Amino acid sequence: MREASGDPAELIAQAEHAGAGTAVWAIVAPLRPDLLVIDLDHCADLVLRPILDSVDDAAAQVAYLAASGSQDSVHVAIACPTGASRAYLLDRIRTVRAAEGLSPTTLDIRTATQFLRLPGSAPLKPGGGWCYPIDESGQRMTAPAATRRAHRAVLELPTALVGLPAVAPTDRTRPPTAPTGSSTSKDAAGDTESASTMSPARMDDDLDVDPGASSAGALEQPCAWRPRKPFTPRQWAILHHTPTEGHRSHAATAAAWVLWQYGIRSWRRAAGWYRTCPAFTKFAHRDDGGRAHWETIKARATAHRPADPAGDDLIRTVLAEISCWDDAELVAAAVACITHRFSDGHGIDNRPIAWRDLALWLNISHTAAGRRIHGLIDRGLLHITTPHDRATAPHAAICYSLRTPPERYRTDLHHDVTEGGDKKDPAILHPVWGTLTHTAYWLWSHLSPTSSLPTSALAQATGLPAGTGTHGALRLLHTLEKYGLATREGRGRATRWLRGSQNLTIASAACGADTHHHELQTIITSERAAWHAPTVRSSRTLRERLRTRARRTLPARTGPVQPELPFGPNFARSRNLRRPTRGAKAEERAP
């Protein structure tokens, strides 16, 4: 059977024209993420009516109901008008599942990234039938009637639910009576779903070049830098389990969680496991080799945010406190630490933060990142809980706890530390400000796209001198104007400023911030790979490559390039290279 993936419209067009109408095709796709999707497998007669009654109790509407083709199997999609309605239905469905003794495989709450066959699709299992829409009594419906039903239900959906996160994954290897919540215990190393509770931010991140990415030179994290632990017997059994028909998707998902828990982060590292492990048989034969499946696992793991009410309260207090500081660079560093480390739901105490972490988050140098971390320590926002110990943990970063800084650092100034919305990183963390400075962001955040302000008012709001073209607020405004982030009205003393129409992404490319960020990522990748290399020989090789790359890509730097290396600056010097003569050294230093 030929398998392909891509744009649904293109696939449907291929299906319509393949073999002059004689070919058999099955089109699968995820439904809308704001719909609650349920897959009833051989249990529709038992549980469909209780679920539909619960839909009425929750004031929700059925948007989609279809016979999946298998005996006593149905697909259901429900439009919930409120978050409370959705929570009620999820609780009722789990209650019905437990009461009837069904497994999560049989009564399956689908996530936003899981696929369903669309109406008119051929069966995927031997002996199966075609998929078609039905009404609540089980009678077949016409396509226009099903479309009208879906349209009426979707109109009731609030806008706020469009970005609703996917349903939390459940462990499909547990018995039905076991709790379905994810475990946060370190002892649950063998649990296939416990990887979803692990915070990627707790590990020293690394990045890798992905040759299959959509953009040239795209980087991704290849692995979690931490001491490797061997697979447990249960994990090996999950990876090498050969699933039967109907259970292949769940076996592949369980095996993918094992790889994530082991520390694999990039498709480049996971591809080999997909090709060789029997658990991935269903996806290994697809045109992408299973990459789409791995990316859904990665997205679910990185987006996982356990509830942490106490931590959320402290973070709100800290953000309110730092918004009154007079140092824009320290404000940006504090927001970066909170956003990328402390607000992930995995605690606000004893969290690792390396200089390289802050350098990547803010697109600044290692040295500048170190100064800012020391500044946050001096102001009481970061408290060292586990200092670096080269004897016992030579590869571990210093661990910090988040604290409320003293009130003596308050000023009458105000920073907007939340611009950009709650669903994405604040604008203050955009890479462009690593090049234009975060003081420039402070000025930019005070600019309005509709109401112009004079230079003196902007300088007063940010605590900067009005200055001239070479210093102060006016110099930063000229820089913002150069890259389209600020617009000038009038001249001389009548000059007023508006926020420019250019977006941050285009400005980042224009000022070279994107190039700098990519180069910084690549250098830190090599440094971390050398630091965590399993042998001295491989570490030496990696660091020599780093020096070669630095000489090739950074010719304008004065003096020798000395990346931060774990064993001293002379450790990686190749013994096969002849020591240059004094004359050669003098010639090399000449401009």
mmCIF file of N, CA and C in Angstrom, residues 58-140:
data_model
loop_
_atom_site.group_PDB
_atom_site.id
_atom_site.type_symbol
_atom_site.label_atom_id
_atom_site.label_comp_id
_atom_site.label_asym_id
_atom_site.label_seq_id
_atom_site.Cartn_x
_atom_site.Cartn_y
_atom_site.Cartn_z
ATOM 1 N N ALA A 58 -23.969 19.003 29.241
ATOM 2 C CA ALA A 58 -22.908 20.009 29.230
ATOM 3 C C ALA A 58 -23.221 21.189 28.326
ATOM 4 N N ALA A 59 -24.435 21.226 27.756
ATOM 5 C CA ALA A 59 -24.838 22.307 26.840
ATOM 6 C C ALA A 59 -23.912 22.396 25.640
ATOM 7 N N ALA A 60 -23.367 21.255 25.237
ATOM 8 C CA ALA A 60 -22.487 21.196 24.064
ATOM 9 C C ALA A 60 -23.275 20.680 22.866
ATOM 10 N N GLN A 61 -22.621 20.622 21.712
ATOM 11 C CA GLN A 61 -23.271 20.144 20.494
ATOM 12 C C GLN A 61 -22.357 19.168 19.782
ATOM 13 N N VAL A 62 -22.966 18.173 19.170
ATOM 14 C CA VAL A 62 -22.216 17.229 18.349
ATOM 15 C C VAL A 62 -21.932 17.878 17.000
ATOM 16 N N ALA A 63 -20.651 18.013 16.685
ATOM 17 C CA ALA A 63 -20.261 18.621 15.412
ATOM 18 C C ALA A 63 -20.012 17.583 14.337
ATOM 19 N N TYR A 64 -19.662 16.372 14.743
ATOM 20 C CA TYR A 64 -19.278 15.349 13.762
ATOM 21 C C TYR A 64 -19.550 13.989 14.372
ATOM 22 N N LEU A 65 -20.201 13.114 13.620
ATOM 23 C CA LEU A 65 -20.483 11.757 14.051
ATOM 24 C C LEU A 65 -20.402 10.878 12.818
ATOM 25 N N ALA A 66 -19.542 9.873 12.845
ATOM 26 C CA ALA A 66 -19.322 9.064 11.652
ATOM 27 C C ALA A 66 -19.029 7.627 12.045
ATOM 28 N N ALA A 67 -19.530 6.701 11.245
ATOM 29 C CA ALA A 67 -19.178 5.296 11.392
ATOM 30 C C ALA A 67 -17.788 5.099 10.795
ATOM 31 N N SER A 68 -16.882 4.550 11.596
ATOM 32 C CA SER A 68 -15.492 4.471 11.152
ATOM 33 C C SER A 68 -15.231 3.336 10.180
ATOM 34 N N GLY A 69 -16.204 2.416 10.034
ATOM 35 C CA GLY A 69 -16.000 1.298 9.113
ATOM 36 C C GLY A 69 -15.843 -0.024 9.813
ATOM 37 N N SER A 70 -15.335 -0.025 11.036
ATOM 38 C CA SER A 70 -15.226 -1.249 11.815
ATOM 39 C C SER A 70 -16.540 -1.511 12.540
ATOM 40 N N GLN A 71 -16.750 -2.756 12.924
ATOM 41 C CA GLN A 71 -17.971 -3.133 13.600
ATOM 42 C C GLN A 71 -18.089 -2.406 14.940
ATOM 43 N N ASP A 72 -19.239 -1.747 15.162
ATOM 44 C CA ASP A 72 -19.540 -1.092 16.436
ATOM 45 C C ASP A 72 -18.504 -0.017 16.787
ATOM 46 N N SER A 73 -18.034 0.732 15.783
ATOM 47 C CA SER A 73 -17.009 1.763 15.988
ATOM 48 C C SER A 73 -17.494 3.080 15.412
ATOM 49 N N VAL A 74 -17.252 4.178 16.173
ATOM 50 C CA VAL A 74 -17.766 5.487 15.785
ATOM 51 C C VAL A 74 -16.736 6.551 16.124
ATOM 52 N N HIS A 75 -16.682 7.594 15.301
ATOM 53 C CA HIS A 75 -15.909 8.798 15.598
ATOM 54 C C HIS A 75 -16.877 9.902 16.010
ATOM 55 N N VAL A 76 -16.568 10.607 17.107
ATOM 56 C CA VAL A 76 -17.422 11.677 17.609
ATOM 57 C C VAL A 76 -16.570 12.926 17.822
ATOM 58 N N ALA A 77 -17.068 14.074 17.379
ATOM 59 C CA ALA A 77 -16.428 15.365 17.653
ATOM 60 C C ALA A 77 -17.473 16.285 18.268
ATOM 61 N N ILE A 78 -17.140 16.882 19.417
ATOM 62 C CA ILE A 78 -18.089 17.670 20.194
ATOM 63 C C ILE A 78 -17.584 19.100 20.318
ATOM 64 N N ALA A 79 -18.466 20.066 20.091
ATOM 65 C CA ALA A 79 -18.145 21.490 20.254
ATOM 66 C C ALA A 79 -18.623 21.943 21.625
ATOM 67 N N CYS A 80 -17.674 22.304 22.497
ATOM 68 C CA CYS A 80 -17.989 22.726 23.866
ATOM 69 C C CYS A 80 -18.001 24.248 23.934
ATOM 70 N N PRO A 81 -19.085 24.855 24.442
ATOM 71 C CA PRO A 81 -19.170 26.323 24.446
ATOM 72 C C PRO A 81 -18.252 26.995 25.464
ATOM 73 N N THR A 82 -17.854 26.275 26.530
ATOM 74 C CA THR A 82 -16.997 26.860 27.564
ATOM 75 C C THR A 82 -15.958 25.842 28.005
ATOM 76 N N GLY A 83 -14.942 26.334 28.711
ATOM 77 C CA GLY A 83 -13.949 25.435 29.266
ATOM 78 C C GLY A 83 -14.536 24.516 30.327
ATOM 79 N N ALA A 84 -15.500 25.029 31.104
ATOM 80 C CA ALA A 84 -16.145 24.185 32.112
ATOM 81 C C ALA A 84 -16.938 23.054 31.464
ATOM 82 N N SER A 85 -17.569 23.344 30.334
ATOM 83 C CA SER A 85 -18.298 22.306 29.608
ATOM 84 C C SER A 85 -17.363 21.213 29.125
ATOM 85 N N ARG A 86 -16.226 21.603 28.603
ATOM 86 C CA ARG A 86 -15.241 20.621 28.139
ATOM 87 C C ARG A 86 -14.714 19.785 29.308
ATOM 88 N N ALA A 87 -14.409 20.435 30.429
ATOM 89 C CA ALA A 87 -13.906 19.702 31.590
ATOM 90 C C ALA A 87 -14.943 18.701 32.100
ATOM 91 N N TYR A 88 -16.225 19.114 32.098
ATOM 92 C CA TYR A 88 -17.288 18.211 32.545
ATOM 93 C C TYR A 88 -17.369 16.983 31.642
ATOM 94 N N LEU A 89 -17.311 17.192 30.349
ATOM 95 C CA LEU A 89 -17.394 16.065 29.417
ATOM 96 C C LEU A 89 -16.205 15.122 29.571
ATOM 97 N N LEU A 90 -15.007 15.687 29.716
ATOM 98 C CA LEU A 90 -13.837 14.830 29.900
ATOM 99 C C LEU A 90 -13.982 13.971 31.155
ATOM 100 N N ASP A 91 -14.492 14.561 32.221
ATOM 101 C CA ASP A 91 -14.675 13.806 33.457
ATOM 102 C C ASP A 91 -15.730 12.713 33.266
ATOM 103 N N ARG A 92 -16.829 13.022 32.584
ATOM 104 C CA ARG A 92 -17.882 12.039 32.347
ATOM 105 C C ARG A 92 -17.377 10.897 31.469
ATOM 106 N N ILE A 93 -16.587 11.223 30.460
ATOM 107 C CA ILE A 93 -16.082 10.176 29.563
ATOM 108 C C ILE A 93 -15.156 9.233 30.327
ATOM 109 N N ARG A 94 -14.312 9.789 31.164
ATOM 110 C CA ARG A 94 -13.425 8.925 31.952
ATOM 111 C C ARG A 94 -14.221 8.077 32.937
ATOM 112 N N THR A 95 -15.301 8.636 33.475
ATOM 113 C CA THR A 95 -16.144 7.863 34.379
ATOM 114 C C THR A 95 -16.813 6.699 33.647
ATOM 115 N N VAL A 96 -17.321 6.975 32.448
ATOM 116 C CA VAL A 96 -17.934 5.912 31.643
ATOM 117 C C VAL A 96 -16.903 4.843 31.294
ATOM 118 N N ARG A 97 -15.711 5.263 30.946
ATOM 119 C CA ARG A 97 -14.649 4.304 30.605
ATOM 120 C C ARG A 97 -14.342 3.389 31.782
ATOM 121 N N ALA A 98 -14.215 3.983 32.990
ATOM 122 C CA ALA A 98 -13.902 3.175 34.172
ATOM 123 C C ALA A 98 -15.074 2.268 34.548
ATOM 124 N N ALA A 99 -16.301 2.773 34.419
ATOM 125 C CA ALA A 99 -17.468 1.974 34.792
ATOM 126 C C ALA A 99 -17.639 0.759 33.894
ATOM 127 N N GLU A 100 -17.313 0.884 32.628
ATOM 128 C CA GLU A 100 -17.467 -0.220 31.692
ATOM 129 C C GLU A 100 -16.208 -1.072 31.581
ATOM 130 N N GLY A 101 -15.145 -0.680 32.289
ATOM 131 C CA GLY A 101 -13.915 -1.460 32.246
ATOM 132 C C GLY A 101 -13.215 -1.410 30.898
ATOM 133 N N LEU A 102 -13.290 -0.275 30.211
ATOM 134 C CA LEU A 102 -12.677 -0.127 28.888
ATOM 135 C C LEU A 102 -11.288 0.483 29.011
ATOM 136 N N SER A 103 -10.439 0.163 28.079
ATOM 137 C CA SER A 103 -9.083 0.713 28.056
ATOM 138 C C SER A 103 -9.074 2.034 27.301
ATOM 139 N N PRO A 104 -8.027 2.867 27.488
ATOM 140 C CA PRO A 104 -7.917 4.103 26.699
ATOM 141 C C PRO A 104 -7.818 3.850 25.203
ATOM 142 N N THR A 105 -7.430 2.656 24.799
ATOM 143 C CA THR A 105 -7.383 2.331 23.375
ATOM 144 C C THR A 105 -8.784 2.141 22.807
ATOM 145 N N THR A 106 -9.677 1.570 23.619
ATOM 146 C CA THR A 106 -11.034 1.286 23.150
ATOM 147 C C THR A 106 -11.891 2.551 23.151
ATOM 148 N N LEU A 107 -11.860 3.295 24.249
ATOM 149 C CA LEU A 107 -12.551 4.585 24.318
ATOM 150 C C LEU A 107 -11.461 5.649 24.366
ATOM 151 N N ASP A 108 -11.131 6.168 23.210
ATOM 152 C CA ASP A 108 -9.929 6.987 23.041
ATOM 153 C C ASP A 108 -10.292 8.455 22.902
ATOM 154 N N ILE A 109 -9.744 9.282 23.814
ATOM 155 C CA ILE A 109 -9.874 10.740 23.687
ATOM 156 C C ILE A 109 -8.701 11.221 22.851
ATOM 157 N N ARG A 110 -8.977 11.660 21.655
ATOM 158 C CA ARG A 110 -7.916 11.981 20.698
ATOM 159 C C ARG A 110 -7.350 13.370 20.977
ATOM 160 N N THR A 111 -6.060 13.545 20.688
ATOM 161 C CA THR A 111 -5.419 14.845 20.815
ATOM 162 C C THR A 111 -5.519 15.603 19.496
ATOM 163 N N ALA A 112 -5.112 16.862 19.534
ATOM 164 C CA ALA A 112 -5.235 17.709 18.340
ATOM 165 C C ALA A 112 -4.307 17.275 17.229
ATOM 166 N N THR A 113 -3.305 16.446 17.524
ATOM 167 C CA THR A 113 -2.331 16.042 16.497
ATOM 168 C C THR A 113 -2.571 14.632 15.991
ATOM 169 N N GLN A 114 -3.562 13.928 16.530
ATOM 170 C CA GLN A 114 -3.840 12.574 16.069
ATOM 171 C C GLN A 114 -4.826 12.604 14.905
ATOM 172 N N PHE A 115 -4.722 11.614 14.028
ATOM 173 C CA PHE A 115 -5.453 11.627 12.765
ATOM 174 C C PHE A 115 -6.689 10.734 12.844
ATOM 175 N N LEU A 116 -7.702 11.099 12.049
ATOM 176 C CA LEU A 116 -8.889 10.273 11.850
ATOM 177 C C LEU A 116 -9.159 10.164 10.355
ATOM 178 N N ARG A 117 -9.752 9.048 9.963
ATOM 179 C CA ARG A 117 -10.161 8.921 8.557
ATOM 180 C C ARG A 117 -11.329 9.852 8.279
ATOM 181 N N LEU A 118 -11.283 10.508 7.147
ATOM 182 C CA LEU A 118 -12.356 11.405 6.750
ATOM 183 C C LEU A 118 -13.447 10.629 6.027
ATOM 184 N N PRO A 119 -14.700 11.136 6.051
ATOM 185 C CA PRO A 119 -15.787 10.435 5.357
ATOM 186 C C PRO A 119 -15.458 10.188 3.886
ATOM 187 N N GLY A 120 -15.819 9.000 3.425
ATOM 188 C CA GLY A 120 -15.516 8.606 2.059
ATOM 189 C C GLY A 120 -14.206 7.876 1.913
ATOM 190 N N SER A 121 -13.466 7.705 3.024
ATOM 191 C CA SER A 121 -12.167 7.041 2.955
ATOM 192 C C SER A 121 -12.336 5.530 2.994
ATOM 193 N N ALA A 122 -11.435 4.857 2.294
ATOM 194 C CA ALA A 122 -11.435 3.398 2.257
ATOM 195 C C ALA A 122 -10.954 2.857 3.596
ATOM 196 N N PRO A 123 -11.256 1.600 3.908
ATOM 197 C CA PRO A 123 -10.798 1.021 5.172
ATOM 198 C C PRO A 123 -9.293 0.830 5.203
ATOM 199 N N LEU A 124 -8.729 0.972 6.401
ATOM 200 C CA LEU A 124 -7.296 0.750 6.599
ATOM 201 C C LEU A 124 -7.010 -0.618 7.200
ATOM 202 N N LYS A 125 -8.045 -1.314 7.679
ATOM 203 C CA LYS A 125 -7.869 -2.615 8.301
ATOM 204 C C LYS A 125 -8.564 -3.679 7.460
ATOM 205 N N PRO A 126 -8.054 -4.897 7.464
ATOM 206 C CA PRO A 126 -8.719 -5.984 6.712
ATOM 207 C C PRO A 126 -10.142 -6.205 7.214
ATOM 208 N N GLY A 127 -11.071 -6.297 6.289
ATOM 209 C CA GLY A 127 -12.455 -6.531 6.654
ATOM 210 C C GLY A 127 -13.215 -5.296 7.054
ATOM 211 N N GLY A 128 -12.597 -4.145 7.031
ATOM 212 C CA GLY A 128 -13.258 -2.913 7.420
ATOM 213 C C GLY A 128 -14.114 -2.336 6.320
ATOM 214 N N GLY A 129 -14.993 -1.413 6.689
ATOM 215 C CA GLY A 129 -15.856 -0.774 5.712
ATOM 216 C C GLY A 129 -15.459 0.666 5.477
ATOM 217 N N TRP A 130 -16.209 1.339 4.621
ATOM 218 C CA TRP A 130 -15.922 2.721 4.305
ATOM 219 C C TRP A 130 -16.451 3.619 5.423
ATOM 220 N N CYS A 131 -15.838 4.783 5.581
ATOM 221 C CA CYS A 131 -16.227 5.743 6.600
ATOM 222 C C CYS A 131 -17.294 6.679 6.034
ATOM 223 N N TYR A 132 -18.383 6.905 6.814
ATOM 224 C CA TYR A 132 -19.436 7.796 6.347
ATOM 225 C C TYR A 132 -20.124 8.442 7.551
ATOM 226 N N PRO A 133 -20.701 9.647 7.409
ATOM 227 C CA PRO A 133 -21.357 10.337 8.533
ATOM 228 C C PRO A 133 -22.694 9.692 8.862
ATOM 229 N N ILE A 134 -23.041 9.740 10.153
ATOM 230 C CA ILE A 134 -24.309 9.193 10.618
ATOM 231 C C ILE A 134 -24.953 10.188 11.574
ATOM 232 N N ASP A 135 -26.261 9.989 11.837
ATOM 233 C CA ASP A 135 -26.925 10.806 12.849
ATOM 234 C C ASP A 135 -26.879 10.089 14.192
ATOM 235 N N GLU A 136 -27.540 10.654 15.204
ATOM 236 C CA GLU A 136 -27.451 10.096 16.549
ATOM 237 C C GLU A 136 -28.164 8.762 16.674
ATOM 238 N N SER A 137 -29.043 8.451 15.735
ATOM 239 C CA SER A 137 -29.708 7.149 15.757
ATOM 240 C C SER A 137 -28.948 6.089 14.977
ATOM 241 N N GLY A 138 -27.834 6.477 14.350
ATOM 242 C CA GLY A 138 -27.034 5.523 13.600
ATOM 243 C C GLY A 138 -27.346 5.470 12.122
ATOM 244 N N GLN A 139 -28.300 6.281 11.633
ATOM 245 C CA GLN A 139 -28.658 6.280 10.218
ATOM 246 C C GLN A 139 -27.668 7.125 9.415
ATOM 247 N N ARG A 140 -27.419 6.678 8.202
ATOM 248 C CA ARG A 140 -26.464 7.376 7.339
ATOM 249 C C ARG A 140 -27.004 8.742 6.944
#
